[in-house]
XYZ file of C-alpha atoms in Angstrom:
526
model
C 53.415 -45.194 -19.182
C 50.325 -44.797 -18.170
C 51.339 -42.602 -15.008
C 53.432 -40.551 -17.256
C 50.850 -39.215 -19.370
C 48.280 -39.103 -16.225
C 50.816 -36.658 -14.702
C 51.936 -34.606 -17.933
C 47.430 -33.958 -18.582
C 47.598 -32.734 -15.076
C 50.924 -30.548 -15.701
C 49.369 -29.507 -18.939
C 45.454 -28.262 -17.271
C 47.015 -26.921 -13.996
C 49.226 -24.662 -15.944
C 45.457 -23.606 -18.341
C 44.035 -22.926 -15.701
C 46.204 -20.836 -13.895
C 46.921 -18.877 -16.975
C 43.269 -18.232 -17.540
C 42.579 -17.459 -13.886
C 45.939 -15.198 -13.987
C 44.510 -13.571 -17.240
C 40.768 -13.049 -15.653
C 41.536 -11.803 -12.347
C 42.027 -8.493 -13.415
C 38.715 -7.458 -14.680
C 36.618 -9.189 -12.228
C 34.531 -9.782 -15.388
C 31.758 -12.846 -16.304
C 29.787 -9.711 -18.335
C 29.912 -7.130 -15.876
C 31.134 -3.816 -17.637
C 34.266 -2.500 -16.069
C 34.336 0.897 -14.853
C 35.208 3.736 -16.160
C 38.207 6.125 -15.552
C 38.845 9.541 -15.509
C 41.928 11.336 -14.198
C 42.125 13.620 -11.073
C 45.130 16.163 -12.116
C 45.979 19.716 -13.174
C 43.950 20.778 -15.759
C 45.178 23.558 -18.768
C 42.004 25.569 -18.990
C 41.693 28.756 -21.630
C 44.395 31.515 -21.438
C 46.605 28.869 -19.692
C 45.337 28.522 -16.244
C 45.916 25.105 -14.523
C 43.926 24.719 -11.654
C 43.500 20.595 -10.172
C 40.295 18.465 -10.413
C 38.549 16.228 -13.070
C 39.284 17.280 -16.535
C 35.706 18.090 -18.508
C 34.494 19.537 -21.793
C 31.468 21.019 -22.469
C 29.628 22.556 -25.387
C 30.365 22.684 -29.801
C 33.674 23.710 -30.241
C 34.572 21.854 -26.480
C 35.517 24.616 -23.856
C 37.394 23.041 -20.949
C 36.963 22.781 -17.129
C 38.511 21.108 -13.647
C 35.570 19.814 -11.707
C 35.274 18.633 -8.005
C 33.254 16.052 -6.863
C 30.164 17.127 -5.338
C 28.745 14.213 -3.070
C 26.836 15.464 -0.814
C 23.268 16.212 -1.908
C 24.573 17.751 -5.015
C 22.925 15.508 -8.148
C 23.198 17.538 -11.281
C 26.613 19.360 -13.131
C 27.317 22.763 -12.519
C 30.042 25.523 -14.031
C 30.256 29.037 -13.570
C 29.136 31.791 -16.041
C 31.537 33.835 -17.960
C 31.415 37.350 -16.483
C 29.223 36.420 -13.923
C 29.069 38.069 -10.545
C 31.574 35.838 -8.630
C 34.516 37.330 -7.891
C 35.539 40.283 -6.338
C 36.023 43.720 -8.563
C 39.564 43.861 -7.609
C 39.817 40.398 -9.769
C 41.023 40.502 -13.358
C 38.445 38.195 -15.801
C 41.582 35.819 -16.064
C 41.979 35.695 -12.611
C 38.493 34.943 -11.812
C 38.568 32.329 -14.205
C 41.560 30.509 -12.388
C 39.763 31.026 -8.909
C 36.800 29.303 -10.690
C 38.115 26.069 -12.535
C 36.946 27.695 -15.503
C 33.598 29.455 -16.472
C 31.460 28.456 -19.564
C 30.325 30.587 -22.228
C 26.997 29.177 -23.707
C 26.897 31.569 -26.546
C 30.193 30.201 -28.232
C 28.873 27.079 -28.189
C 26.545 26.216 -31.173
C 24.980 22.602 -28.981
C 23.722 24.733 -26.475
C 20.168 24.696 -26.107
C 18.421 26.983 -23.018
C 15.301 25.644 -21.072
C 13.396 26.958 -18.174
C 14.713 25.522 -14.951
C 17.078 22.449 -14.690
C 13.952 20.027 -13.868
C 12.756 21.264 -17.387
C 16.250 20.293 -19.188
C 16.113 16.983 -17.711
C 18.120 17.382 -14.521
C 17.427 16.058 -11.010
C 14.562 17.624 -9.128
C 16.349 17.730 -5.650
C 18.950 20.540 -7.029
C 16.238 22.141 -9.064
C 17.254 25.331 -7.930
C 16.490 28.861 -9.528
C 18.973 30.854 -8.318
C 19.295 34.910 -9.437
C 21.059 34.828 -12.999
C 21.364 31.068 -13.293
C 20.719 29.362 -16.515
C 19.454 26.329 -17.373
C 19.685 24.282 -20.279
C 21.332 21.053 -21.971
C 24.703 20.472 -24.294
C 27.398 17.815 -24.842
C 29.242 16.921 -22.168
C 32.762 15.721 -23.185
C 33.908 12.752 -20.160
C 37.148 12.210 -22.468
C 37.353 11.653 -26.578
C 35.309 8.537 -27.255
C 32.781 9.503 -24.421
C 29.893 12.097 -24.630
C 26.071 12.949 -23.950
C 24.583 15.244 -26.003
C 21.569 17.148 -24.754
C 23.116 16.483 -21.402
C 21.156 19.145 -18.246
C 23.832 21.324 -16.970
C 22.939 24.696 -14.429
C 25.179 28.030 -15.215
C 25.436 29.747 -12.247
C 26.163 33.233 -12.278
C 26.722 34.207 -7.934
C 29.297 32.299 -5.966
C 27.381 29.394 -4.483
C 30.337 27.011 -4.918
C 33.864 26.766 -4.584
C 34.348 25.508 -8.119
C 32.814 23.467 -10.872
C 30.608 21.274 -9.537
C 30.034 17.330 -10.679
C 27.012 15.746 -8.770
C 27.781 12.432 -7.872
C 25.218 12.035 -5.434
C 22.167 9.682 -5.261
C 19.993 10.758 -7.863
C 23.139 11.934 -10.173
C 22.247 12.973 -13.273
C 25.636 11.885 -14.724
C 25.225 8.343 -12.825
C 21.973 7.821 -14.790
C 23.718 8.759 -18.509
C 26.591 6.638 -17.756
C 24.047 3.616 -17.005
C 21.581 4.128 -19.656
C 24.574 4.422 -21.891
C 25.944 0.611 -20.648
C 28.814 2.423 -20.082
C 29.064 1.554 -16.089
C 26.614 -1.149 -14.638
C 26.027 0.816 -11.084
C 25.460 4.088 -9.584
C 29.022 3.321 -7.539
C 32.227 5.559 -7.845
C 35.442 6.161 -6.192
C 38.155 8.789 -5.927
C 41.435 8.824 -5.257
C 42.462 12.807 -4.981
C 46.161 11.752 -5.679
C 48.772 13.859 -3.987
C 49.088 17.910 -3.914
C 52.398 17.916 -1.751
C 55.600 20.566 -3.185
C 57.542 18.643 -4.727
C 56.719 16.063 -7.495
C 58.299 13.524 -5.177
C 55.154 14.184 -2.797
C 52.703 15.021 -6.187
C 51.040 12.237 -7.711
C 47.843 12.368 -10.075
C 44.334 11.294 -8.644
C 42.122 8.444 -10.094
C 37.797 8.991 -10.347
C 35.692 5.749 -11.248
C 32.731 5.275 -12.009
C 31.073 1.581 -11.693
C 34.071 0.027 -9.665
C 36.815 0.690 -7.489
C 40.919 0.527 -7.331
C 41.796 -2.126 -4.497
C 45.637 -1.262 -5.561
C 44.525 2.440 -4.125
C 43.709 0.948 -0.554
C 45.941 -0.050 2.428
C 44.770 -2.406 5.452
C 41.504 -2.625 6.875
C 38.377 -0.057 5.987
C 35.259 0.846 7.460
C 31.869 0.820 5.753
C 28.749 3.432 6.893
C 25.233 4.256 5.442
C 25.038 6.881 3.842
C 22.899 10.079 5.500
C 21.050 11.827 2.233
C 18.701 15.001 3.458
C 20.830 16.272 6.360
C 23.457 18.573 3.882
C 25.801 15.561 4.094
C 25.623 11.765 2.977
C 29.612 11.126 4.057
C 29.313 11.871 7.856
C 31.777 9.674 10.139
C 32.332 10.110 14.030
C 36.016 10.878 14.962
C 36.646 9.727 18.161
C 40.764 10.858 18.557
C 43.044 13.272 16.535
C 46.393 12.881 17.201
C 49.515 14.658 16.130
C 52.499 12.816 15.548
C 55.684 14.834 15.839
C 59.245 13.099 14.094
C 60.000 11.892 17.020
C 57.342 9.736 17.317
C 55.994 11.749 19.975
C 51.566 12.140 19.881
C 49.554 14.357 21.365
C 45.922 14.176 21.491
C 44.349 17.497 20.612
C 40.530 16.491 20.550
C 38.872 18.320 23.193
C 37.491 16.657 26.345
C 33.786 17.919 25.329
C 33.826 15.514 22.427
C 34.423 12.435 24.228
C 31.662 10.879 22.730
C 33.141 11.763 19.153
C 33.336 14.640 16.881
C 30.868 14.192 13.811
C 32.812 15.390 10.213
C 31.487 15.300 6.957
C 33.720 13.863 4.135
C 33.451 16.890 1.448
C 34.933 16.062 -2.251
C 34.200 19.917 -3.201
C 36.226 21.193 -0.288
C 39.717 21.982 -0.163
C 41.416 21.745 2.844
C 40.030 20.737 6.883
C 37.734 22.296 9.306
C 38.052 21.769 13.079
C 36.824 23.646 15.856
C 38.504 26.128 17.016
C 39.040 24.795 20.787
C 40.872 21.777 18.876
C 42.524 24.307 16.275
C 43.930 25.549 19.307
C 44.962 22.869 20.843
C 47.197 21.947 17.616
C 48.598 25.822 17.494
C 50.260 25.518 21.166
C 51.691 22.159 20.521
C 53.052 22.840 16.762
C 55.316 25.519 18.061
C 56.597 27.863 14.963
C 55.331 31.642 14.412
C 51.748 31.734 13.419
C 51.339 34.582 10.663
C 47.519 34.821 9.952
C 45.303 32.944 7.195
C 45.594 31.982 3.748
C 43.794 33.848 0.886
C 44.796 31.765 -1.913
C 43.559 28.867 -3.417
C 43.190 26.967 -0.319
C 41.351 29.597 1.158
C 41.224 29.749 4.818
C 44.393 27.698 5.602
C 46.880 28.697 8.571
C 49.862 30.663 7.351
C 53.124 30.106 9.253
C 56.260 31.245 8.800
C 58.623 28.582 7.097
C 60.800 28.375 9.334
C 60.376 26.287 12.078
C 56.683 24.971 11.166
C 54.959 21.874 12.344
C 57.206 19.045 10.489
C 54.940 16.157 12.029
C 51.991 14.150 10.459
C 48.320 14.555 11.644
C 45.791 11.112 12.481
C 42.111 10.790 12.461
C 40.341 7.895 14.567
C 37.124 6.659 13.688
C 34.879 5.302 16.295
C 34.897 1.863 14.177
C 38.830 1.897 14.820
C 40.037 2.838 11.427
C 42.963 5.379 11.297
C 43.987 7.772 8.523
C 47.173 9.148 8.816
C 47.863 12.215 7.013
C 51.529 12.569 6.324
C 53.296 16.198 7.075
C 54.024 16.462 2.960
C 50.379 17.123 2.529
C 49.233 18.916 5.494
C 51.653 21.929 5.325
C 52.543 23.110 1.787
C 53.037 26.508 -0.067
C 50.593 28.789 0.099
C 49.939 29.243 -3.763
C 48.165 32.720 -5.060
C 47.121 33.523 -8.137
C 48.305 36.118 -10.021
C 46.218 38.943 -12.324
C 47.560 36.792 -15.407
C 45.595 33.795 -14.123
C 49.616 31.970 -13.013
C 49.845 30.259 -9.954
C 52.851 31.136 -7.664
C 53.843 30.632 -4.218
C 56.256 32.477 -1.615
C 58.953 30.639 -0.035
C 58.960 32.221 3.239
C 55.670 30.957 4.266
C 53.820 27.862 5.027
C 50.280 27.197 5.270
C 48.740 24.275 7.187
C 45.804 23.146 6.058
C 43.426 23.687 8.520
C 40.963 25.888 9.246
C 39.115 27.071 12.653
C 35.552 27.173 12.611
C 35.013 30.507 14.996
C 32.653 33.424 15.139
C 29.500 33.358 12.750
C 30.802 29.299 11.491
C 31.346 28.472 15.269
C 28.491 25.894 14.821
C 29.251 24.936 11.674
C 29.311 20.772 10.418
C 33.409 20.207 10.572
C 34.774 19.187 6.659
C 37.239 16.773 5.773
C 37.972 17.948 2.395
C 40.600 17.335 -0.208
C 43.887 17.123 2.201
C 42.161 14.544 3.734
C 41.190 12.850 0.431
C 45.181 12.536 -0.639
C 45.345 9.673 2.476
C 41.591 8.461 2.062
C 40.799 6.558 -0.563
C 36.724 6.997 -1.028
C 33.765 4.236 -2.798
C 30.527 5.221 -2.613
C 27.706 2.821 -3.413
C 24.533 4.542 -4.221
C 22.761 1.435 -4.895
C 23.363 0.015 -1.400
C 23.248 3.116 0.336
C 26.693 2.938 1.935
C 30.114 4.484 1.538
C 33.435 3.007 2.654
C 36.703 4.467 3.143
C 40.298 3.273 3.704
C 43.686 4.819 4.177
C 44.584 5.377 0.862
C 47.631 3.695 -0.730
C 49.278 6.258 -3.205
C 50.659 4.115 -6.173
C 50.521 3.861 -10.078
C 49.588 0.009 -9.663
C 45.690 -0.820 -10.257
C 43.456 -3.682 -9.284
C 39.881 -2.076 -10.749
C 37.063 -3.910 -9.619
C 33.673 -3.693 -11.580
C 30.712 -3.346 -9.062
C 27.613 -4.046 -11.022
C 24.703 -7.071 -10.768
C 25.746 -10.332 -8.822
C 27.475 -12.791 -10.898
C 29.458 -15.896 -10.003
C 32.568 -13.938 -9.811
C 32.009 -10.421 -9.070
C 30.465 -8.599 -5.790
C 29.067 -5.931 -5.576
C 31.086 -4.772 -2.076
C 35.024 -4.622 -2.033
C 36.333 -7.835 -1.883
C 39.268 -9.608 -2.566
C 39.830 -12.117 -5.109
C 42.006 -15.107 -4.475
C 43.846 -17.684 -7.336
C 43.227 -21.191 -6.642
C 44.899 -24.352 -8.535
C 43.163 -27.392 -10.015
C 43.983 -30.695 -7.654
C 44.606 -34.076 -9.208
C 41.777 -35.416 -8.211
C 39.444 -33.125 -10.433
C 40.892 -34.329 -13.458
C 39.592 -37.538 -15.139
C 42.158 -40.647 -15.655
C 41.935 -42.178 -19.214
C 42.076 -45.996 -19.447
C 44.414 -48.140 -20.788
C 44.535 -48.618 -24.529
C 45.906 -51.545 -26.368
C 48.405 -49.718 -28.575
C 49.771 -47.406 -26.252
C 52.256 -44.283 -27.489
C 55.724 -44.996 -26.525
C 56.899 -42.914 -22.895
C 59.173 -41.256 -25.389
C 56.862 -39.599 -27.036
C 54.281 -39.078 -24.458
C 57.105 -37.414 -22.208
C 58.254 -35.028 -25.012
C 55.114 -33.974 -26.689
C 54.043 -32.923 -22.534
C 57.510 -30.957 -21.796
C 57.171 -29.615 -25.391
C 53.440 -28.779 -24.558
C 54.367 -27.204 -21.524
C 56.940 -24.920 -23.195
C 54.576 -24.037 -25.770
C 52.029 -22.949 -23.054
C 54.739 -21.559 -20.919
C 56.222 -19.267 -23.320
C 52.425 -17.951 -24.587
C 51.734 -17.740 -20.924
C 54.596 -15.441 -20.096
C 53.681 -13.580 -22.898
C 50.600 -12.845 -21.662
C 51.651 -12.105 -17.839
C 54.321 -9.486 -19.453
C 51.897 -7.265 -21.409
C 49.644 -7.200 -18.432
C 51.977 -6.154 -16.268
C 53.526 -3.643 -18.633
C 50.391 -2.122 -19.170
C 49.339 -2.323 -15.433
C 52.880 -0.661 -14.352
C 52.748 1.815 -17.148
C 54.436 5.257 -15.583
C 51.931 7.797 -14.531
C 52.660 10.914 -15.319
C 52.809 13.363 -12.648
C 51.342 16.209 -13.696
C 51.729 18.950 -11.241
C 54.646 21.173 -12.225
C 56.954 23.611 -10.289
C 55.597 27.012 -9.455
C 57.441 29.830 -10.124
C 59.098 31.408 -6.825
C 58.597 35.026 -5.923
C 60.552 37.575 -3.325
C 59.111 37.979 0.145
C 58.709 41.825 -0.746
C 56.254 40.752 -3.617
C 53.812 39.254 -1.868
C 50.463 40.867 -1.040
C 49.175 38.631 1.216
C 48.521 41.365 3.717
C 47.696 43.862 1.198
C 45.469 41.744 -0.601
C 42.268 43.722 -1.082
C 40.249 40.237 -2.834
C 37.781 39.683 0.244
C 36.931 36.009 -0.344
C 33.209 36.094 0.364
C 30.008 34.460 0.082
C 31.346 30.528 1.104
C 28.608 28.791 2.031
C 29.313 26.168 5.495
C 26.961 23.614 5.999
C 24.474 23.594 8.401
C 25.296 23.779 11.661
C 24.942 21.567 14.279
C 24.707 22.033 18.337
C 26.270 19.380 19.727
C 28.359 16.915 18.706
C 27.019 13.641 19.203
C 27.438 10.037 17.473
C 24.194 8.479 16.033
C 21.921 6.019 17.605
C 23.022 2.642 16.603
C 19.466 2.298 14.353
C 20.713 5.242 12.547
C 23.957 4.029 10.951
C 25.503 -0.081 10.563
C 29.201 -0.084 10.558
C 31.334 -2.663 9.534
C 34.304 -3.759 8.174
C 34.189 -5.376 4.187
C 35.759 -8.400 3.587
């Protein structure tokens, strides 16, 4: 008798605390606030123009904008003037507008207050710049509808400084600092998941940006962790010690120069759109990809490699790093449509073309710091710790599933580096034997209060496990949409007379090199 209700207790608290552990694993919580999420996907800005990034509002009524992550040295929020000087005169208003994420109007919105440089509206120093017909000033900032800052610093610029609306996530972020005054993250951390940009919407998939945590359900195998390099025009560098191309066949060729042997240095760039490679290795990928080679792209990934569609490159491309992480960029998002824009502000694409995209750094940006931007962010999955001074990156794993992990002050459950949390079962021996009692309840009874128990429990604890895993597998919706097709003899590519001008390149470098071993740890997170 007595061994029948010893074994039913331990029946009865195994199964508690498995549900509770089941139930808590999620959040990673024990008071640290989880992070919070906002979607990477196409955005409907004013007239109808969709352009891809982080969906923001700004100013009294909201007007709406796609931003791209600024990381690197970039601190404060930026948008573009309406009728500003930063687009070429051939460019309708509308079609500037789509080129440009969007472009506020401060004088339609009655929160907006001006001020005399961005330092003075409350903005980071380090971007405190005062560019020719830039504003300054504050207004609410719309994250999503139960989130806002009022009085929030925000720079219009007028020229063409950036290649769209820019949100500083970098170390002194002004938006960092509002979200943690605000208790609404508990660290100056983020992550971003770009999501997928292939041409189909079986290779499209809607990006993920966090702030305060990270998705573990977004990563894939091992990762590699680096120090981040503020003051140098980039704080995501990483040395890339092989690129490889991987034809169908599962044939590779190596198309990183010999002159690099010692690693080519790229900076990850959030607020870039496609890849930059030198043009020795640019070369090097041209004569093995076969297919006719047309010229470049002057659409909206500016700069690309246009190819004729049939008979392009159909393999995948993969990035070494020198601490022995790969990222494999599948074919699906390396060559795509080259989209255009059209004088109504519409996207639309030609089917007789490819674009691959890379771009050459040659002539005048011959020297200039190699960018892995977006395409390589749709296989990367990106957490940046400002706190700890470090970044870490693995190959991303494209999925609607999440496993959000809060990164905020040490507690007995939760880390502040990406970790993995394991479910482990009471033992017998941690559960305290009663003594024998003089009237003791018949086994009868004993045996079917515990099965009874344990249905009870059973049925509240499937319960439980179903509406977290309905809400956790909840369908993402896939945003992007079909573009409209349109005959070869409509497109302008060549006739184009929009000269995209004025991009800015980092600052160049001489030779590649890797850094001293003082200058940056490496290591892999548990």
């Amino acid at each position: 008798m007595f061994y029948v209700r010893y074994r039913a207790q331990v029946a009865l608290y195994t199964f508690i605390l498995f549900i509770w552990k089941s139930h808590a694993q999620d959040s990673c919580q024990s008071g640290v606030t989880p992070p919070f999420k906002i979607p990477v996907r196409n955005v409907s800005l004013a007239n109808n123009v969709l352009r891809r990034g982080v969906p923001i509002s700004i100013g009294t009524p909201p007007q709406r904008f796609a931003f791209w992550v600024h990381a690197n040295d970039a601190n404060n929020t930026f948008v573009y003037k309406i009728g500003g000087d930063q687009c070429e005169s051939s460019n309708t208003p509308i079609q500037c507008q789509a080129f440009l994420s969007g472009q506020f109007d401060p004088s339609a919105s009655s929160s907006w207050s001006e001020a005399s440089s961005l330092f003075a509206a409350g903005g980071a120093v380090l971007d405190n710049g005062t560019g020719a017909g830039n504003i300054f000033g504050t207004d609410v900032i719309h994250l999503n509808t139960s989130a806002n800052f009022t009085r929030f610093p925000i720079s219009i610029q007028d020229g063409k400084s950036l290649d769209s609306n820019a949100l500083g996530l970098a170390t002194n972020s002004t938006l960092l600092s509002a979200m943690i005054n605000a208790k609404l993250i508990a660290s100056r951390t983020w992550s971003l998941f770009w999501g997928l940009t292939g041409s189909d919407k079986e290779t499209q998939m809607d990006g993920t940006l966090l702030l305060g945590g990270y998705d573990l359900a977004k990563t894939k195998g091992r990762n590699s962790t680096q120090s981040l390099t503020t003051g140098q025009g980039c704080d995501l560098f990483i040395t890339v010690t092989n690129i490889k191309m991987n034809f169908p066949n599962t044939t590779d060729f190596e198309i990183l120069a010999t002159s690099y042997s010692s690693g080519l240095r790229m900076c990850i760039t959030p607020e870039y759109p496609i890849i930059t490679i030198p043009f020795q290795v640019w070369e090097s990928f041209k004569s093995y990809a076969g297919g006719t080679y047309m010229d470049r792209s002057y659409g909206i990934n500016l700069w690309g490699q246009l190819y004729e569609a049939a008979g392009v490159y159909a393999g995948d491309l993969t990035f070494t790093l020198s601490t022995g992480l790969q990222i494999r960029i599948p074919n699906n998002q390396l060559v795509v449509p080259d989209i255009h824009i059209s004088d109504a502000g519409q996207q639309y694409i030609n089917d007789t073309t490819r674009e691959v995209l890379l771009n050459s750094l040659q002539d005048i940006n011959a020297d200039d710091i190699p960018k892995l931007g977006h395409t390589f962010l749709t296989s990367t999955y990106l957490y940046v710790n400002n706190d700890e001074n470090a970044f870490t990156i693995w190959q991303s794993n494209p999925t609607t599933d999440e496993n959000i992990i809060s990164v905020g002050p040490s507690t007995t459950s939760c880390s502040s580096i990406p970790v993995s949390t394991a479910t482990s079962s009471a033992s017998a021996s941690s559960l305290s034997r009663e003594s024998s009692q003089s009237n003791p309840v018949p086994i009868g009874a004993v045996v079917g209060a515990a099965v009874g128990g344990v249905a009870l429990l059973l049925l509240i604890g499937l319960t439980i496990l179903y509406l977290r895993r309905r809400k956790r597998h909840a369908a993402q919706a896939k945003s992007a949409a079909s573009l409209p097709r349109v005959p070869p003899k409509e497109y302008q590519m060549e006739n184009d007379t929009r000269i995209p001008s004025l991009m800015q390149e980092l600052p160049a470098y001489q030779t590649p090199q890797e850094l001293a071993d003082g200058d940056r740890q490496r290591h892999e997170l548990g």
